[in-house]
Coordinates of C-alpha atoms in Angstrom, one line a residue:
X71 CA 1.6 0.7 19.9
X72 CA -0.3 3.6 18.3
X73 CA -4.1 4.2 18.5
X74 CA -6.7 4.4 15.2
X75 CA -7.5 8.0 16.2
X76 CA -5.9 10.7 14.3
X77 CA -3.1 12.5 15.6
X78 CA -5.2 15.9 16.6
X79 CA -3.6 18.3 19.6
X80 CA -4.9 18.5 23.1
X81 CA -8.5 20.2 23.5
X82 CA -8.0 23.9 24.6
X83 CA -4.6 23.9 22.1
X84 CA -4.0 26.1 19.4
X85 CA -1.6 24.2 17.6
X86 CA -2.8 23.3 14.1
X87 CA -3.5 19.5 13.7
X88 CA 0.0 20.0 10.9
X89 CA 2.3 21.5 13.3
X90 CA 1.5 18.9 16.3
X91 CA 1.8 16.0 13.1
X92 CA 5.2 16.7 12.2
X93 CA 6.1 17.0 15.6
X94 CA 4.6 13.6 16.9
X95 CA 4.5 11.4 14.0
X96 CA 6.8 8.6 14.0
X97 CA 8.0 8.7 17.5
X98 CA 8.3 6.1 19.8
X99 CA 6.3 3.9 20.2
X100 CA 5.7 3.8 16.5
X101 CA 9.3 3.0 14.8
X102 CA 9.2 5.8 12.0
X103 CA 12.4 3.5 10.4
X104 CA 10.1 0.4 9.8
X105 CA 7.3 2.8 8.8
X106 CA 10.1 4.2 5.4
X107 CA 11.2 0.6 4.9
X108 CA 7.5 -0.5 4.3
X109 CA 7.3 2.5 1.7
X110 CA 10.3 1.9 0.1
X111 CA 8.7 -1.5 -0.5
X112 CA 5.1 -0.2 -1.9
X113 CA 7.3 2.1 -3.9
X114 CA 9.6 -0.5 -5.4
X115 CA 6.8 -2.9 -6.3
X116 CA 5.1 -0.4 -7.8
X117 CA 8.0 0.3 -10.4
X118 CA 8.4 -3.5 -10.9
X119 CA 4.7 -3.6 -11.8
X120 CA 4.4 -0.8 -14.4
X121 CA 8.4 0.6 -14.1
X122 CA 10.9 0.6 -17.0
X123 CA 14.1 -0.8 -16.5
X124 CA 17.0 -2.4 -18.0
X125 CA 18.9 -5.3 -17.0
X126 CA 21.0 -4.3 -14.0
X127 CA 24.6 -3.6 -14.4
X128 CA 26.9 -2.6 -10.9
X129 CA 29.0 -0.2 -13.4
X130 CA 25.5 1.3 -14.7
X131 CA 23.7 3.6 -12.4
X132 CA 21.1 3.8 -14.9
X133 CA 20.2 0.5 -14.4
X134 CA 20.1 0.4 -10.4
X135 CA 16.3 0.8 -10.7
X136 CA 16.4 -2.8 -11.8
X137 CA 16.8 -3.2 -8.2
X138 CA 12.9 -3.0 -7.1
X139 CA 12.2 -6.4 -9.3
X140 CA 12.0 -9.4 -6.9
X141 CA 13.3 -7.6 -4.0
X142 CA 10.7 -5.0 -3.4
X143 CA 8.3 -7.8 -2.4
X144 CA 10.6 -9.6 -0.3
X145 CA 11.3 -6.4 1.7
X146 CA 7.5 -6.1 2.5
X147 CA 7.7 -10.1 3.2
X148 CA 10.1 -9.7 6.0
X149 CA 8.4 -6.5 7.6
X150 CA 5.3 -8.7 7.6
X151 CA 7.4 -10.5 10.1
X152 CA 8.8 -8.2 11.9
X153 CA 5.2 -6.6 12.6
X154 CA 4.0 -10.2 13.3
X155 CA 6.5 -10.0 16.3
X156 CA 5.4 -6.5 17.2
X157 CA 2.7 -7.1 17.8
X158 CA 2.4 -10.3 19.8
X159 CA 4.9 -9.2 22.0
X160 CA 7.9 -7.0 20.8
X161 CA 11.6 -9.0 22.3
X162 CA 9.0 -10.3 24.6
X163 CA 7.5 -14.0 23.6
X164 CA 3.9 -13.7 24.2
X165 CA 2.4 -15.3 27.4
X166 CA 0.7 -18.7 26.6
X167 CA -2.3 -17.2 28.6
X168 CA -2.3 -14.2 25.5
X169 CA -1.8 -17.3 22.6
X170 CA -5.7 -17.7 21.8
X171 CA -6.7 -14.3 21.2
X172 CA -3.4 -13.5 19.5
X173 CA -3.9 -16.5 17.4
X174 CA -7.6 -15.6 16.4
X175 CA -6.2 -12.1 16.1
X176 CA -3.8 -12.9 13.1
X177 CA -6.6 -15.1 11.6
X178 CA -8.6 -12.2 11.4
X179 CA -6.2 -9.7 10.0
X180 CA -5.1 -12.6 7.5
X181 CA -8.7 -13.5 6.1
X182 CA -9.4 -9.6 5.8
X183 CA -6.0 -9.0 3.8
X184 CA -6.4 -12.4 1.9
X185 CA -10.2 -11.2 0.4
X186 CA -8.8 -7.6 -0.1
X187 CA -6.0 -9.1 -2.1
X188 CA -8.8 -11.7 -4.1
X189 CA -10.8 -8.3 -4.9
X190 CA -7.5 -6.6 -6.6
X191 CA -7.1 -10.3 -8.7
X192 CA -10.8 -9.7 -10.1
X193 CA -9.8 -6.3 -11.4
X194 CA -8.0 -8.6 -14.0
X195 CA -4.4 -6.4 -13.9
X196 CA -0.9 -8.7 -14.7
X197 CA 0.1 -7.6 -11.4
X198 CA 0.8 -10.8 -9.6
X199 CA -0.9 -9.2 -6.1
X200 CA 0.9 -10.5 -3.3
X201 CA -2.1 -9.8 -0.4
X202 CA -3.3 -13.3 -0.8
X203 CA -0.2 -14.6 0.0
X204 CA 0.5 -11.8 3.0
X205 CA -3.0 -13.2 4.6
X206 CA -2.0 -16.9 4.8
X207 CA 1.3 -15.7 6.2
X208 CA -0.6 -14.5 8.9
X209 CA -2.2 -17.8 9.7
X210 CA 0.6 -19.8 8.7
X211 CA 3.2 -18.3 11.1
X212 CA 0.7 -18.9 14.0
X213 CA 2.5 -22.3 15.6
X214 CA 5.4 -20.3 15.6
X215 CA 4.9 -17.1 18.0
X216 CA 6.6 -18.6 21.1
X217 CA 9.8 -19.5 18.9
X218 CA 13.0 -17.5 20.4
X219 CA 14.8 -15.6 17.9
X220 CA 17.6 -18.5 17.2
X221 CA 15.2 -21.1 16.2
X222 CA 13.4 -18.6 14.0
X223 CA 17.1 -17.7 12.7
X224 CA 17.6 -21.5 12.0
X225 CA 14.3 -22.6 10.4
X226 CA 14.6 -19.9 8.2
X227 CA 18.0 -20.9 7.0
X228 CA 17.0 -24.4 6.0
X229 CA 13.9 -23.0 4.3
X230 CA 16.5 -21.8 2.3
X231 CA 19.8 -23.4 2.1
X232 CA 17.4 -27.0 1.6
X233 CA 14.0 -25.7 0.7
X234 CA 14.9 -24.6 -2.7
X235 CA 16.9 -28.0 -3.7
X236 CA 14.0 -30.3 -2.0
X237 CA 11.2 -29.2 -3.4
X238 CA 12.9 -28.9 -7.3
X239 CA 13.7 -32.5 -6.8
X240 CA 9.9 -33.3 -5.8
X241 CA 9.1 -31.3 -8.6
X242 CA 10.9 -33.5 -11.2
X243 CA 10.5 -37.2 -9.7
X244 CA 6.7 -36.5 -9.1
X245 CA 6.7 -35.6 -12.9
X246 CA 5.6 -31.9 -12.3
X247 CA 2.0 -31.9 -10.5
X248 CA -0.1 -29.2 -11.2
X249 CA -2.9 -27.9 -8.5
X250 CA -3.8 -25.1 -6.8
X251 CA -2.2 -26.6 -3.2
X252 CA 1.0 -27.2 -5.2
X253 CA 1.3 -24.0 -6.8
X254 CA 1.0 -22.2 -3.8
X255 CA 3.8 -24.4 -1.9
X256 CA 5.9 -25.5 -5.2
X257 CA 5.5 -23.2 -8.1
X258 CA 3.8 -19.5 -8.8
X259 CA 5.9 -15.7 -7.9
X260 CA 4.7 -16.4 -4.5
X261 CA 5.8 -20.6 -3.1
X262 CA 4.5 -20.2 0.5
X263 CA 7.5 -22.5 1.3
X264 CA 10.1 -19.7 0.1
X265 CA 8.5 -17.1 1.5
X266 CA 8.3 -18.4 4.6
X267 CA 11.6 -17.9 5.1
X268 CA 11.5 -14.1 5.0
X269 CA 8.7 -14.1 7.5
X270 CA 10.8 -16.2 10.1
X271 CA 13.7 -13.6 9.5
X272 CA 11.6 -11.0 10.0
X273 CA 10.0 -12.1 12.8
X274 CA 13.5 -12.9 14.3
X275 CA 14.3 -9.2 13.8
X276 CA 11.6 -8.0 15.8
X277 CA 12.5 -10.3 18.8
X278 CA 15.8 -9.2 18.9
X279 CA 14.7 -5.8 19.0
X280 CA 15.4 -3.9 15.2
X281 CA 14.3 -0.6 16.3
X282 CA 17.6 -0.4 18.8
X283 CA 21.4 1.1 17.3
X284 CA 23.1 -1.6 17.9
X285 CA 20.9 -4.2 16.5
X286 CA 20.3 -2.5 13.7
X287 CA 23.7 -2.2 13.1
X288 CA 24.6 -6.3 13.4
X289 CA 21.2 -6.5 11.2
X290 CA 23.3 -4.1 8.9
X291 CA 26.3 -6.2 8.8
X292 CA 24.9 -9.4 8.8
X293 CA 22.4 -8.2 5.5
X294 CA 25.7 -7.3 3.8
X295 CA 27.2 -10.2 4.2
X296 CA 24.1 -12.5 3.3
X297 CA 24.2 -10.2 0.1
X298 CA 28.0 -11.6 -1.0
X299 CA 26.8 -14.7 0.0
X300 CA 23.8 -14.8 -1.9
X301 CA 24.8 -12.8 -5.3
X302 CA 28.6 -14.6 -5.1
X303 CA 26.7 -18.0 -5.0
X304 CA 24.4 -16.8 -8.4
X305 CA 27.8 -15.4 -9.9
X306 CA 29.3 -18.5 -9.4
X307 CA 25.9 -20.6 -11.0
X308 CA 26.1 -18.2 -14.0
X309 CA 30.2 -18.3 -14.4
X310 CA 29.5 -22.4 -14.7
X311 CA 26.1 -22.6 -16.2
X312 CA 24.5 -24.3 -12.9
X313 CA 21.6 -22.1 -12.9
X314 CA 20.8 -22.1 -16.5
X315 CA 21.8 -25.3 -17.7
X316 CA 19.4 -25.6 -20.6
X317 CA 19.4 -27.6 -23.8
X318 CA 18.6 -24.6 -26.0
X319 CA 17.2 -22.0 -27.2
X320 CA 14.2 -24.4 -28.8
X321 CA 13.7 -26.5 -24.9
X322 CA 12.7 -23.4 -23.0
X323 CA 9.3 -24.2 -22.9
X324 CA 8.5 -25.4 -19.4
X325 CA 10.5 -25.1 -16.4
X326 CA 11.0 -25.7 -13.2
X327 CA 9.0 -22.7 -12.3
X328 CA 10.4 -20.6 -9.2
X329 CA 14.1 -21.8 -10.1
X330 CA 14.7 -20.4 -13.2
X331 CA 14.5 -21.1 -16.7
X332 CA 15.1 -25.2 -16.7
X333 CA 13.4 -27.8 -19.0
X334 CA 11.3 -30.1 -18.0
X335 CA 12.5 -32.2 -20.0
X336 CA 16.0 -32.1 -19.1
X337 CA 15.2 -31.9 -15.8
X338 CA 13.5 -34.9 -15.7
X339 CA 16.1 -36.2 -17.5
X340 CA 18.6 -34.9 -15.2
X341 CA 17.2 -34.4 -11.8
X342 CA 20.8 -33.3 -10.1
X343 CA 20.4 -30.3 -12.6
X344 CA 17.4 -29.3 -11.8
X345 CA 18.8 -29.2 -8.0
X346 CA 22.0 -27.5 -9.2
X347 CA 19.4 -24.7 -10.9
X348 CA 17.2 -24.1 -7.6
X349 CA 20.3 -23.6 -5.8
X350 CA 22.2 -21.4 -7.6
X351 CA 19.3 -19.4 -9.5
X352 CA 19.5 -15.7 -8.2
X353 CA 16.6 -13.9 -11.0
X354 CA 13.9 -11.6 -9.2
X355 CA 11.2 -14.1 -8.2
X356 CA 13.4 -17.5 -9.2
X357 CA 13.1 -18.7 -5.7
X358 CA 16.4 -19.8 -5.6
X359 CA 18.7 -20.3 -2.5
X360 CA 21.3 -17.9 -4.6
X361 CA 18.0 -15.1 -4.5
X362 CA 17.0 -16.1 -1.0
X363 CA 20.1 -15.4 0.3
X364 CA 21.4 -12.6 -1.6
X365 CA 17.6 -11.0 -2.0
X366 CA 16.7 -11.3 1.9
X367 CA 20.0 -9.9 2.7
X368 CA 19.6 -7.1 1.1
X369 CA 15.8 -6.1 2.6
X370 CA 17.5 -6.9 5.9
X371 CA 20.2 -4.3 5.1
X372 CA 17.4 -1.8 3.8
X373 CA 15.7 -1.8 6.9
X374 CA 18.7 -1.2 9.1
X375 CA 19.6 1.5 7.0
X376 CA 15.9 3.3 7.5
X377 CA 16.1 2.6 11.3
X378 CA 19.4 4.2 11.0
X379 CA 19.0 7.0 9.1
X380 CA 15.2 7.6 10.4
X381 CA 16.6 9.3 13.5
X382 CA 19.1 12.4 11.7
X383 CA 16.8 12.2 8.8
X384 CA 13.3 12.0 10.8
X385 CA 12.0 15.1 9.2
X386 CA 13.0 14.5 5.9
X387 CA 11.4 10.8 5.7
X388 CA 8.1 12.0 7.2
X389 CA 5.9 11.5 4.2
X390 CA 7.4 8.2 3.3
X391 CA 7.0 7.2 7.3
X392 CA 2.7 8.5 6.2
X393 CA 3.1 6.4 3.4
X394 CA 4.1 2.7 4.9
X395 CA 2.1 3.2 8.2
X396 CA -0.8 2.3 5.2
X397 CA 0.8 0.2 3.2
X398 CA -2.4 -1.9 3.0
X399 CA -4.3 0.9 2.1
X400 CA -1.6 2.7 -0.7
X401 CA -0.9 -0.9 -2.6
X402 CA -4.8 -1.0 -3.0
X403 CA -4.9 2.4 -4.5
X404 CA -1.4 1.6 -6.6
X405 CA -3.6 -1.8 -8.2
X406 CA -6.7 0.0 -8.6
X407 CA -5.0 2.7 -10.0
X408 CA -3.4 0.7 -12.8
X409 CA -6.7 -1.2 -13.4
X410 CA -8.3 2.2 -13.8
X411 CA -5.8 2.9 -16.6
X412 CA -4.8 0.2 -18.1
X413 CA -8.4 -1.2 -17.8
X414 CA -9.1 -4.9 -17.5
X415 CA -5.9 -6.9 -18.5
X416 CA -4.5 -3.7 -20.1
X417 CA -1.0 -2.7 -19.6
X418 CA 2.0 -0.3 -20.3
X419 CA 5.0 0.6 -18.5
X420 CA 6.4 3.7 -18.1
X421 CA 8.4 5.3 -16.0
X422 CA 5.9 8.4 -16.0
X423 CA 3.2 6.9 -14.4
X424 CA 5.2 5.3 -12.1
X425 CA 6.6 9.0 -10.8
X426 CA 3.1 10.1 -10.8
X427 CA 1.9 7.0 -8.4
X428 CA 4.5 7.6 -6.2
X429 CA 3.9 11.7 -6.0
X430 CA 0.1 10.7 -5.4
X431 CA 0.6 8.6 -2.7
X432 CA 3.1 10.1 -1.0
X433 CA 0.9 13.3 -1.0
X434 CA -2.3 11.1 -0.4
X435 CA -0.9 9.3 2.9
X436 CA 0.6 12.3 4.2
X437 CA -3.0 14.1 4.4
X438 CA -4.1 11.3 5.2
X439 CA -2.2 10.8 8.3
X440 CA -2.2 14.6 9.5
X441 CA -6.5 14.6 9.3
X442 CA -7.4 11.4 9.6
X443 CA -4.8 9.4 11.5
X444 CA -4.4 5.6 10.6
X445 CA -5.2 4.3 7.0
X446 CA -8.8 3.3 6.2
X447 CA -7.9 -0.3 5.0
X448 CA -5.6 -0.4 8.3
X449 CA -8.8 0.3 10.3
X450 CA -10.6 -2.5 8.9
X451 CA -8.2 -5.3 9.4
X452 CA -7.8 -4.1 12.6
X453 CA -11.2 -4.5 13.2
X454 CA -11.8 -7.6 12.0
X455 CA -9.0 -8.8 14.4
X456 CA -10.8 -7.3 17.4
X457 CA -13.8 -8.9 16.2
X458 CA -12.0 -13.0 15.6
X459 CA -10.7 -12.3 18.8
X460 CA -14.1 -11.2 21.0
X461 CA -16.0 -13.4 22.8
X462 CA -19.6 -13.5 21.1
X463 CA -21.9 -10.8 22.8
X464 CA -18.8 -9.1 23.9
X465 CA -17.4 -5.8 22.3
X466 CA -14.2 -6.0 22.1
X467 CA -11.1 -3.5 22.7
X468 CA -8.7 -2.3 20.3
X469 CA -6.2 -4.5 18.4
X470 CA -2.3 -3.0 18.1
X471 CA -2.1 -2.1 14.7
X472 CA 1.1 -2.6 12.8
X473 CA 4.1 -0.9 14.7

């Protein structure tokens, strides 16, 4: 694991603090490859939150940047797991004499990142932040440390081969319940129960040990083929109208919210619909198993491909390695920074400003990281882990920030 303090050279040495920063940053033990993976995803929810797109067509390279809706946050949702295993243990399952303090660790990481990400809500932007979600991940994952990587594998694939059908179906018998308990594990951009599912994936990634060639390389194949999977299954939904089966243009008011555009009143009407749409919908955010499959494998095959590349390339994807060792930190300034525009509630996409945010914090977190060393936001959640995790009276050490 890395330390807080910034990445200066030996006393008595004359090499400038830049020189001995692109020479040591991103080496083991930090993986530099998880580090661009993580920026990719700040960067690709950034243009999904104030990017323009059009509707993405394979033939159309124009329209590849469609890409970053939907997929940019699941990409940060399985890193979240793959740090979660980092850092209670690597391929090693933590000791059960390590499980208390690990456990009040992750509550105090999750309750910082959960009131950082109520703070960005009150700024009143139509981004949908995901941070309050990412800190009850923490806390929710926390009966599941000691799991070996092919029970992590498996619970992750019923979340979503069943997950998706089950919970549409308790959607339309119990007449669509509102709440704030069953938005967060029903409906909303973020249904703890769907996402879930990353963070088991992820966190099976980091047991088996990502940051090696080889299993970054099955990771690789086996993120390809949960992408033909996964997009064939929505193809085959759309070819037959399983997804969208809707009564018209005038009945699209209500749905089955996370699985797509589906009445509620056909759904009711025809519950075996409404399952047939949360298993085949494949739309950014739909929540369907089409999108869990098809949108997990491809963060699984992004991050291969940065551990991959991140070794011939390492120079090259230096500032986007700055960038994600603060993700925290650099989706803050990305909110704040639209809020700031936009002002409260305002909004406007362009293309632009999205260029301009990412320029700004690449440039930001690479200074950052050659003066300072580890993000400031990073610092405090690590913190407040120490903190959960100390005995009272007792200072305590230094928690292993994210790898």
């Amino acid at each position: 694991m890395t330390t807080s303090s910034p990445p200066v050279p030996a006393p008595g040495s004359t090499t400038l603090p830049v020189t001995h920063w692109f020479r040591t940053f991103g080496r083991p033990p930090r993986i530099l490859g998880l580090d661009v993976a993580r920026a990719l995803a700040i960067l690709g929810m950034a243009g999904a939150h104030i990017g323009e797109t059009s509707a993405f067509d394979l033939l159309d390279t124009s329209t590849w940047l469609d890409l970053v809706h939907g997929r940019s946050s699941i990409l940060f949702a399985v890193l979240a797991g793959v740090s979660i295993a980092l850092m209670t243990g690597r391929r090693e399952l933590p000791e059960p004499a390590r499980l208390p303090s690990l456990r009040l660790q992750l509550v105090g990481r999750g309750a910082v990142i959960f009131l950082i990400g109520l703070a960005l809500e009150l700024l009143g932007t139509p981004i949908a932040v995901i941070l309050t979600l990412y800190g009850l991940l923490y806390v929710a994952v926390i009966p599941f440390l000691r799991w070996r990587p092919w029970r992590l594998l498996i619970a992750a694939g019923v979340l979503a081969l069943v997950g998706p059908a089950v919970l549409a179906l308790i959607a339309v018998l119990a007449l669509f319940p509102y709440g704030a308990g069953i938005g967060l594990v029903l409906y909303g951009s973020y249904p703890i129960t769907v996402w879930l599912a990353f963070v088991f994936a992820g966190m099976a990634l980091g047991r088996l040990g990502i940051e090696r060639t080889h299993a970054a390389a099955v990771a690789l194949g086996s993120g390809v083929g949960l992408m033909i999977v996964g997009y064939g299954l929505g193809l085959v939904g759309a070819v037959s109208g399983l997804a969208t089966r809707a009564a018209g243009e005038d009945s699209t008011t209500g749905s089955v919210s996370g699985w797509g555009t589906y009445p509620e009143a056909l759904a009711a009407a025809d519950p075996l619909g409404a399952v047939f749409s949360a298993i085949f919908a494949v739309d950014a955010h739909s929540g369907g198993t089409a999108e869990i499959l098809g949108s997990g494998g491809f963060a699984v095959t992004v991050i291969a491909l940065c551990i991959l590349l991140s070794r011939p390339l390492r120079w090259i994807l230096l500032p986007l390695g700055a960038l994600g060792s603060m993700p925290l930190s650099a989706y803050t300034a990305h909110v704040v920074s639209v809020a700031l525009i936009g002002g409260p509630g305002g909004f406007f996409s362009s293309n632009l400003f999205w260029a301009g945010t990412a320029i700004a914090l690449l440039l930001g977190t690479t200074l950052w990281s050659i003066l300072v060393g580890r993000g400031p936001l990073e610092r405090l959640v690590g913190r407040a882990a120490v903190a959960m995790a100390s005995p009272p009276g007792e200072k305590g050490g230094q928690a292993a920030p994210v790898p």
